[in-house]
XYZ file of C-alpha atoms in Angstrom:
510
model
C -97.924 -25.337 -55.200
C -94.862 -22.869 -56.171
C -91.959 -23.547 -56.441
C -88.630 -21.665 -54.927
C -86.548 -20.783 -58.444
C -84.154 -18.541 -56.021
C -80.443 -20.408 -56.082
C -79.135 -20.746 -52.548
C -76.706 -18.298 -50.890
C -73.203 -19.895 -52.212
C -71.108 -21.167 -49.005
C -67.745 -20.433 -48.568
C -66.019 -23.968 -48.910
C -63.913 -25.185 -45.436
C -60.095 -25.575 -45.051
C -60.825 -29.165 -46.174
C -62.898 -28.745 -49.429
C -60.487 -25.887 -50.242
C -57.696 -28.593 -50.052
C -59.333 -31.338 -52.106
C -60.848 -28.623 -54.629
C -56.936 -27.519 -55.308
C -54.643 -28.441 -58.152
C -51.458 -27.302 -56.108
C -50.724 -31.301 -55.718
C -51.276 -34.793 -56.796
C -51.921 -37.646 -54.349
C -50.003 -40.542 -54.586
C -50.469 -43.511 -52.966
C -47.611 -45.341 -53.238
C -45.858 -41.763 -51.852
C -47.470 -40.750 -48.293
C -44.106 -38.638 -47.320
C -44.500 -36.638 -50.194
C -48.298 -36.163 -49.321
C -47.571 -35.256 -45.583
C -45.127 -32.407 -46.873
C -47.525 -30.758 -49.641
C -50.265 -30.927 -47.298
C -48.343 -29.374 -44.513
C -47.247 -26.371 -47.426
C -50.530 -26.234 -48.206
C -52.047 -25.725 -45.027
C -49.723 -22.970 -43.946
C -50.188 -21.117 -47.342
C -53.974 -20.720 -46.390
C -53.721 -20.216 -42.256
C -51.167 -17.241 -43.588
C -53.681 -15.582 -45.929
C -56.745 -15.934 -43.465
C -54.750 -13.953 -40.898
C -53.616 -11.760 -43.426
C -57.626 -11.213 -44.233
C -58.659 -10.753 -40.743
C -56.124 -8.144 -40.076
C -57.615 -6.054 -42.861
C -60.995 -5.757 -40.874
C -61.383 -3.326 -38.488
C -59.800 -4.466 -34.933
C -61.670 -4.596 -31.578
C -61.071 -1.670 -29.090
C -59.293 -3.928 -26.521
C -57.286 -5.049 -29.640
C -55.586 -2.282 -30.300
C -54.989 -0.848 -27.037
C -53.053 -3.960 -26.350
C -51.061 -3.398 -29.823
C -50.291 0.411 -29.045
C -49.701 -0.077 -25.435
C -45.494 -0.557 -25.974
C -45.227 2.160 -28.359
C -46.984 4.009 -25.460
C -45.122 3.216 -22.726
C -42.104 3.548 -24.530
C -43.076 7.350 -25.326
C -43.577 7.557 -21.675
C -40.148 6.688 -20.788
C -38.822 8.971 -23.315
C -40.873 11.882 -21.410
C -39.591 11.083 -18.141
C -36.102 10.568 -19.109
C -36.085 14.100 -20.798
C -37.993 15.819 -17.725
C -35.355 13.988 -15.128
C -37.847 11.515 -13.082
C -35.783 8.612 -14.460
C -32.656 8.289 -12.560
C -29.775 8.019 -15.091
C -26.894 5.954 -14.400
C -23.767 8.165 -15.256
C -21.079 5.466 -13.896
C -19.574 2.880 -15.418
C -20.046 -0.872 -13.532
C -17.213 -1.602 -10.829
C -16.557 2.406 -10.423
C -18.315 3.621 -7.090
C -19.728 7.134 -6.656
C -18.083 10.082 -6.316
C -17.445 11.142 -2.806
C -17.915 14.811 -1.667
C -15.029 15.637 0.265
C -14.085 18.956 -0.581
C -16.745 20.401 -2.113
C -20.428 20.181 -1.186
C -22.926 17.836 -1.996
C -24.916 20.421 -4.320
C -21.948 20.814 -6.360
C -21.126 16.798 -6.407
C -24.715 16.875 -8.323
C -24.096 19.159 -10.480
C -21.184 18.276 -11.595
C -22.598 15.009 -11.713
C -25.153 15.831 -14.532
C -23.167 17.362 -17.299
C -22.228 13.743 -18.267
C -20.397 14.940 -21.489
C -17.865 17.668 -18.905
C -17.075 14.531 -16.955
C -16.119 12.370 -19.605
C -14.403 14.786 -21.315
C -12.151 15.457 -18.407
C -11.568 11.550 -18.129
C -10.652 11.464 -21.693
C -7.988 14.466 -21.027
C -6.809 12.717 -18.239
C -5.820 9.856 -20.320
C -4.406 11.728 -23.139
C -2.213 12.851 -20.207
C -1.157 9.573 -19.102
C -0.353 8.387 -22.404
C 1.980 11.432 -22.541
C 3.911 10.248 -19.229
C 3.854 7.009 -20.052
C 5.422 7.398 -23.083
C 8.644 9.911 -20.834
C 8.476 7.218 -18.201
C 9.280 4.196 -21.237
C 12.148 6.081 -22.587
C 13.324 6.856 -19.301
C 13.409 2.638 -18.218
C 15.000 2.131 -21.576
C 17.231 4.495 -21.388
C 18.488 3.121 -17.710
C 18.068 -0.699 -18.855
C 20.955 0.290 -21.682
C 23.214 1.740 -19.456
C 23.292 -1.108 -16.866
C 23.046 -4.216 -19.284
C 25.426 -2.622 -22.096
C 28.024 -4.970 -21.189
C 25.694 -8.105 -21.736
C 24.682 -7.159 -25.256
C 28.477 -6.375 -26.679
C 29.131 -10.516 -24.717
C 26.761 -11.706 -26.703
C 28.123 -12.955 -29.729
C 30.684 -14.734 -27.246
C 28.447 -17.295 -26.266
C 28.017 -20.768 -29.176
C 25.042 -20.883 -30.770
C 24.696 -24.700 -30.438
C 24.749 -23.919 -26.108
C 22.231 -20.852 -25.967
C 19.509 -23.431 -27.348
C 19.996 -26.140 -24.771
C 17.274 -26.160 -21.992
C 17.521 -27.884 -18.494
C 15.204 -30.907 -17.952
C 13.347 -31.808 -15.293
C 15.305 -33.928 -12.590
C 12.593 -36.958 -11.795
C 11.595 -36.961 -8.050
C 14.078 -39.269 -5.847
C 16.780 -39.399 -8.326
C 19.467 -36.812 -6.774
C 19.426 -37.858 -3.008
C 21.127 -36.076 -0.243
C 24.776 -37.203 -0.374
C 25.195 -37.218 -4.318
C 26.428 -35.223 -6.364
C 26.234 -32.512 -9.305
C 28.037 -32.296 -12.620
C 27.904 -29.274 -14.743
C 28.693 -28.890 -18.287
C 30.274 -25.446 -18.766
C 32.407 -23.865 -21.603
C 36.258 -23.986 -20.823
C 37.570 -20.650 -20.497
C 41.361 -19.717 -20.268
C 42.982 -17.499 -17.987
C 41.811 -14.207 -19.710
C 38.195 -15.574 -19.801
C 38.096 -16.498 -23.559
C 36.304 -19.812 -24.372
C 38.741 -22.264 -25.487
C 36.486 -23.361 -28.843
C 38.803 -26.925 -29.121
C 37.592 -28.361 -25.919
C 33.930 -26.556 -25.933
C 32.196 -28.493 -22.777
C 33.700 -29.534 -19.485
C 32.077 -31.336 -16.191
C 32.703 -29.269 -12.997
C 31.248 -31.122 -10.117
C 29.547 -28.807 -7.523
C 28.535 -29.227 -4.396
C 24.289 -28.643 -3.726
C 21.687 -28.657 -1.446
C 18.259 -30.718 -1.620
C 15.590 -28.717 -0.942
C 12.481 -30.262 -0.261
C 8.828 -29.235 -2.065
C 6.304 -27.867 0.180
C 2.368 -28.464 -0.848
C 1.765 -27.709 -4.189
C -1.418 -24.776 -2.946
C -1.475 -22.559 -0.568
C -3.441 -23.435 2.768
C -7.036 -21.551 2.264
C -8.335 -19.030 5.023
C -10.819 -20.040 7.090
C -12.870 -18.687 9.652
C -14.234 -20.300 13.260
C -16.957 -18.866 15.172
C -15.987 -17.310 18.172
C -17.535 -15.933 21.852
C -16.310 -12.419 21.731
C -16.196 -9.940 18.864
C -12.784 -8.331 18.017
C -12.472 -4.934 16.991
C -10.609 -4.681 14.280
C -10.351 -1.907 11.525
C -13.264 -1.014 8.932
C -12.472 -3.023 5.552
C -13.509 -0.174 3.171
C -12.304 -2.263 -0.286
C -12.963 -5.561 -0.682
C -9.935 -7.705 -1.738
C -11.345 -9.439 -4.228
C -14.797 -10.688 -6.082
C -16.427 -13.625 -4.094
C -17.568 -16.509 -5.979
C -20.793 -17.013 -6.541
C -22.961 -19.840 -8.592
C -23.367 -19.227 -11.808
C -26.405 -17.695 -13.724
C -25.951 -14.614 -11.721
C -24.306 -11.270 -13.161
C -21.603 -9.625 -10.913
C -23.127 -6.118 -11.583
C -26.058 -7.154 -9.406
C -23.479 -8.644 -7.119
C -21.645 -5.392 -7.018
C -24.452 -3.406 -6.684
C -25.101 -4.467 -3.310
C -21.547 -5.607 -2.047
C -20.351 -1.887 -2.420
C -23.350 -0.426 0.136
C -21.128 -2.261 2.604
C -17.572 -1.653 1.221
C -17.941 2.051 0.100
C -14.481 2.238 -1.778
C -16.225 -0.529 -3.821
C -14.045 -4.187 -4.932
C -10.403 -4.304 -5.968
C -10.302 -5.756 -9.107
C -13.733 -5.929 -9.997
C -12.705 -2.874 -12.719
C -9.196 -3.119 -14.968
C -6.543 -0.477 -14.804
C -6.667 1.570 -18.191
C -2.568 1.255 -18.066
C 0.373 0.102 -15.907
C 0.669 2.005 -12.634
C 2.907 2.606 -10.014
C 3.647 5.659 -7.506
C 5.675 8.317 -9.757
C 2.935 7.995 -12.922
C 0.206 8.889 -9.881
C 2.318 11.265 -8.817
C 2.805 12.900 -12.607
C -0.529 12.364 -13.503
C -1.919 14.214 -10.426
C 0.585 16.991 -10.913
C -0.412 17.832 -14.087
C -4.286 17.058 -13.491
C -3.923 19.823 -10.911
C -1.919 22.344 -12.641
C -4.395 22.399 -15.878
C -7.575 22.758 -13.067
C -5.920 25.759 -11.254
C -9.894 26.943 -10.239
C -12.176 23.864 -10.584
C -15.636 24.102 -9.708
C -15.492 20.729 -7.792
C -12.288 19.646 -6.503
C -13.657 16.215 -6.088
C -13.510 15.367 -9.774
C -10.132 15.601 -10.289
C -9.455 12.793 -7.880
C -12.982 10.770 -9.237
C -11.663 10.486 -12.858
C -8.222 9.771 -11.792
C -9.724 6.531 -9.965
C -11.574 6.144 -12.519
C -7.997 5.636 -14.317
C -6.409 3.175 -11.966
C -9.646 1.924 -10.065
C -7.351 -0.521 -8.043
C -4.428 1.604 -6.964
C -5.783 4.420 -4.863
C -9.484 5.325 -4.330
C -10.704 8.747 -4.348
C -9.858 9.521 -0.741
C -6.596 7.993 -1.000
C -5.703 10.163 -3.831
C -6.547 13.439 -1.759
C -4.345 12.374 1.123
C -1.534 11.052 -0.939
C -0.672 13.646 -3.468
C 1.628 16.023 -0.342
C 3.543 12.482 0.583
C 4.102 11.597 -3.424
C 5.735 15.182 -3.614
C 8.042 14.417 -1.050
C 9.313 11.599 -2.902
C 9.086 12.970 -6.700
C 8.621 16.628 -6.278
C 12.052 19.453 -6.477
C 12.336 21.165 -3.113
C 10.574 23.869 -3.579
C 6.896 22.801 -4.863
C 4.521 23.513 -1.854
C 1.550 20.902 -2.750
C -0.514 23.559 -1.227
C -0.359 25.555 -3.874
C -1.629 23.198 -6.058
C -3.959 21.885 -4.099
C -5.685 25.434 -2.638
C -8.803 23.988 -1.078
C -7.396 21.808 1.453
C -7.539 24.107 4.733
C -4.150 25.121 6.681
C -3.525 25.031 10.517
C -4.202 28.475 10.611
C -7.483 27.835 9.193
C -8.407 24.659 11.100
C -8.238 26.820 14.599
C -11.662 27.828 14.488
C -12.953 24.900 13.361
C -11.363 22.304 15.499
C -11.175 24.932 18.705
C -13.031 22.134 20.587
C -11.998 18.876 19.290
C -7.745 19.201 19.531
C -6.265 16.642 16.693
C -3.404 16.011 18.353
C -3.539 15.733 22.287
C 0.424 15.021 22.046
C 1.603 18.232 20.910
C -1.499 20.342 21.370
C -1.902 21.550 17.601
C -5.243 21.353 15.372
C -3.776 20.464 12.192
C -0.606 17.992 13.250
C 1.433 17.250 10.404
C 2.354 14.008 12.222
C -1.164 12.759 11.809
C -1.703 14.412 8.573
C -5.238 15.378 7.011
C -7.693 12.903 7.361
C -10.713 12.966 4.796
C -13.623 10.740 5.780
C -11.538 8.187 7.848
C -13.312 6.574 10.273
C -11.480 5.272 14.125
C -9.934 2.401 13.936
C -11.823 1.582 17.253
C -14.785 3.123 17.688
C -14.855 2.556 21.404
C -11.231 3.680 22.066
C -7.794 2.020 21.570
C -7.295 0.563 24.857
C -9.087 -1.841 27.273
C -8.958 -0.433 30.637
C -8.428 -3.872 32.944
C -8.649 -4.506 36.413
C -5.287 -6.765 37.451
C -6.217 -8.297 40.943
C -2.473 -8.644 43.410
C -2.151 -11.348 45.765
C -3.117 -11.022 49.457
C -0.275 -11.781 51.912
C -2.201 -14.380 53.621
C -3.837 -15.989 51.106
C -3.262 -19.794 50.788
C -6.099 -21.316 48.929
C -4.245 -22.521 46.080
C -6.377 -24.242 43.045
C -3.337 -26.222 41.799
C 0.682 -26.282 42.018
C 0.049 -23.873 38.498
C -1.809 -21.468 40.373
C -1.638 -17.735 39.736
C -1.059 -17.161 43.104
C 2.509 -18.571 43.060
C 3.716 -15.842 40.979
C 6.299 -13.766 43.070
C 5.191 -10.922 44.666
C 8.137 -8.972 43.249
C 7.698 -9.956 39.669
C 4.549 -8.334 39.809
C 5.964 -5.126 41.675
C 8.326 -4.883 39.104
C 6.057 -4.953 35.678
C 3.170 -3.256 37.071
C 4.832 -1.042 39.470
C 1.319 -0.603 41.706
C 0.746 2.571 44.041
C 0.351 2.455 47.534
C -3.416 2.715 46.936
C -2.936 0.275 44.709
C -1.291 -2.049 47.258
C -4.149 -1.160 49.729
C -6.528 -2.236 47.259
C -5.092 -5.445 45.910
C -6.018 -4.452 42.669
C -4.309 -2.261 39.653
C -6.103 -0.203 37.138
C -4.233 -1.114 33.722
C -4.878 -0.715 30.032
C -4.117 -3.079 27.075
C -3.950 -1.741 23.510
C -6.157 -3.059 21.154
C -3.816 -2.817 18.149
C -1.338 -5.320 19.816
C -3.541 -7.736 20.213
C -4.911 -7.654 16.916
C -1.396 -8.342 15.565
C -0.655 -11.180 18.355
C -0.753 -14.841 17.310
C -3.592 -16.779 18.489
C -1.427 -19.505 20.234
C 0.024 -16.978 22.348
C -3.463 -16.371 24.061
C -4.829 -12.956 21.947
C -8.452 -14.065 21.954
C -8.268 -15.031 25.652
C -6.359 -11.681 26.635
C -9.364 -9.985 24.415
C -11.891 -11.392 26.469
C -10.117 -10.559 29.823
C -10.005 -7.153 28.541
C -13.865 -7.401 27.999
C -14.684 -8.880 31.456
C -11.953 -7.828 33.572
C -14.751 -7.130 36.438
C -15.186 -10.508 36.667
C -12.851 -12.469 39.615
C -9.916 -13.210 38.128
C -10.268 -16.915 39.247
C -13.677 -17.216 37.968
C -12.391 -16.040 34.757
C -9.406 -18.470 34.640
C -12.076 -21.207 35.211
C -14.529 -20.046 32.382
C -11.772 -19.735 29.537
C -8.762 -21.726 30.746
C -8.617 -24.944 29.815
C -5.887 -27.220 30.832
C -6.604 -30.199 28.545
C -7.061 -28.630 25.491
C -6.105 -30.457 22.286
C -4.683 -27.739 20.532
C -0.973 -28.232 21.375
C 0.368 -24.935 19.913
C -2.095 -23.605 22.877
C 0.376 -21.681 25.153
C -2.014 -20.984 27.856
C -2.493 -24.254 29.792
C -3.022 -22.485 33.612
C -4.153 -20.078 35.401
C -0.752 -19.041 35.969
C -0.099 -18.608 32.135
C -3.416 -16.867 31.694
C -2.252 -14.310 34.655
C 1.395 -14.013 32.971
C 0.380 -13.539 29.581
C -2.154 -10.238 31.093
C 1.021 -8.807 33.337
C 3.008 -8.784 30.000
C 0.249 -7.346 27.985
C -1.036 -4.038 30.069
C 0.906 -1.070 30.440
C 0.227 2.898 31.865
C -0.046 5.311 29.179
C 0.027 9.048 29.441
C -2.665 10.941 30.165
C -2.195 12.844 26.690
C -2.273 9.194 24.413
C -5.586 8.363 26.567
C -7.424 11.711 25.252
C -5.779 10.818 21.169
C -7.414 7.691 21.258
C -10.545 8.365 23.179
C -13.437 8.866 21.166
C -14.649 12.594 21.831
C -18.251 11.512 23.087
C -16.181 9.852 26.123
C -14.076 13.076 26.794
């Protein structure tokens, strides 16, 4: 019988063996912490050099698509940013779009994409305000020295001691109605020196208690109600609403300003201090270094971009001609700085349809001025044409003592001035302007006259029933009758001219 002389195949010792085969440590007994810790080195010492050993063999396919799948994608995104399928975003956050007003949307793109041109321009533009601001400083200081000249040569007049005294707070119920003030003052002489013996004296004065309102403001709040107002389009929102936190006000603004379109007023800071004559300087010389731009628009865009919470980029292209007024010498003509606005004389063929101003029959009214984008302020017209119903001779069927129906014949006569068709009728055609109502208090009865104005078909006694109520709660409620209700509608419609009907009516109801 042979006998195998062939030594086995060696076998790689295990994580264990490897760790009780190793001089790196020493266990001791009476020390477990100390074991825990060297074991724990230990163990990550050889778990680092077995993964640095597999990495040296050759990785699966599925391994190292994974790995060189971000580089990829990466190099992707590179590709399609430099070919244009990536849509860059060339605004800063809070600043809407540019608008094409002027010029045409083709050239809002293009000028658009040279990125560099734009903010080139927006850096000249404040290089220019820096310049006025600086003219506009010395100019304040300049009138601040004349006025207050005599207050700085008084001031070494007043006592040292005195300029450093500060008032202190009077605690709450301690000066009541009927008592009185006494105020230390420096005695003066007849030629108004102080008379530095006698430094202080008490002059009692006579004062007022004024009582202290709430500390905050009462906060706006809304109430659902049964008929829609119109009111005018809210283009800027007045401020940044509040929202929880954890989410970023760029996503916020992103889809706030597809509803407000000349985006949220403060959202963005002012790069400087503002007012009307640095807009108006700024402007002016904005437009006299562009004599021929290619896009008009950007002027006003980067000038927004500026002050993004005085004037938006529409604003700024119907303000500039009523800032000259103001600032400007006599003879500047804005036109001339601003040549791509059109004239009257141009307007004619344009507007040879649709008249701008029914009033005095010209296309291009300078009353009305040149409207950019604007939309109605009622869609639907200005007025609410109302059906006011005149009492019957022989009518007697009263619904109380407060009955509409009381109201004197020639009190009506008198406001409404009826025709004899009219008369015939017992009914007058009337209109009520939207605008007043808007600005009418709600005690005095401006939803309830809106809603007449809305269903003025209806009988006017069925109406009175629906939306009158007698025993309301509210008691700043003026409209307690059907009386009132018919009162309050007598006072509120009027004729108008044929001419102020056409300005107001929206051209699909012409």
């Amino acid at each position: 019988m042979g006998v195998n002389t062939t030594s086995p195949k060696p076998r790689r010792p295990n994580e264990r063996e490897r760790l009780q085969e190793t001089d790196s440590f020493v266990v001791h007994p009476e020390d477990p912490t100390t074991l825990r810790a060297k074991r724990h080195t230990e163990r990550e010492r050889l778990l680092s050099e077995n993964a640095d050993s597999d990495s040296d063999s050759s990785p699966s396919p599925a391994k190292t698509s994974k790995k060189r799948e971000p580089p990829a994608k990466k190099k992707k995104q590179e590709q399609d940013e430099e070919s244009g399928k990536t849509k860059k975003k060339i605004v800063e956050t809070g600043i809407i779009k540019m608008v094409a007003i002027f010029g045409s949307e083709k050239a809002k793109t293009k000028a658009l994409s040279k990125k560099p041109e734009m903010e080139e321009t927006l850096a000249k533009y404040k290089e220019f305000y820096s310049e006025i601001k600086t003219e506009f400083d010395k100019a304040v200081d300049a009138e601040l020295a004349e006025e207050f000249t005599h207050w700085f040569q008084e001031e070494d007049q007043y006592i040292p001691k005195d300029s450093k005294h500060t008032m202190e707070k009077c605690p709450v119920n301690l000066v009541h109605e009927n008592s009185s003030i006494f105020w230390d003052k420096p005695e003066t002489d007849d030629d108004g020196a102080m008379n530095r013996k006698n430094k202080h004296k008490k002059h009692q004065v006579s004062h007022t208690r004024i009582e202290c309102g709430d500390l905050l403001p009462p906060m706006n709040y809304y109430v659902p109600i049964e008929q829609s107002i119109n009111t005018k389009d809210q283009l800027r929102l007045t401020h940044m609403p509040y929202f929880c936190d954890g989410q970023a006000d760029e996503n916020l603004f992103d889809k706030l300003v597809d509803v407000f379109p000349d985006g949220i007023h403060g959202f963005s800071d002012n790069y400087g201090y503002v007012n009307d004559w640095l807009v108006y300087k700024l402007l002016r010389k904005a437009l006299e270094a562009e004599s021929t731009p290619t896009c008009p628009d950007i002027i006003y865009y980067n000038i927004y971009r500026v002050w993004p919470n005085k004037l938006t980029q529409r604003e700024l292209s119907v303000e500039f001609p009523k800032l000259c007024e103001r600032f400007a010498e006599e003879k500047l003509d804005p036109r001339v700085l601003e040549p791509w606005k059109p004239h009257a004389e141009q307007e004619v063929a344009l507007n040879i349809r649709n008249l701008d101003c029914y009033s005095c029959l010209s296309y291009m009214c300078p009353i009305h001025g040149f409207k950019a984008e604007l939309p109605p302020d009622f869609p639907s017209g200005d007025f609410y044409q109302v059906t006011v119903p005149l009492l019957k001779p022989n009518d007697t069927n009263f619904c109380s003592s407060k009955c509409w129906k009381h109201v004197k014949l020639s009190k009506v006569a008198d406001v409404l001035k009826p025709t004899e068709e009219e008369v015939r009728n017992f009914k007058v055609t009337m209109y009520m302007d939207k605008a007043r109502l808007i600005k009418m208090p709600a005690e005095d009865g401006a939803l309830l006259a809106s809603i007449y104005g809305a269903e003025s078909k209806i009988p006017f006694c069925k109406f009175a029933a629906d939306n009158v109520d007698p025993h309301d709660d509210d008691e700043e409620n003026k409209i307690r009758s059907c009386r009132d209700a018919y009162e309050l509608i007598i006072s509120l419609v009027e004729r108008p001219s044929e001419s102020r009907l056409k300005l107001t009516r929206p051209a699909k109801q012409m």
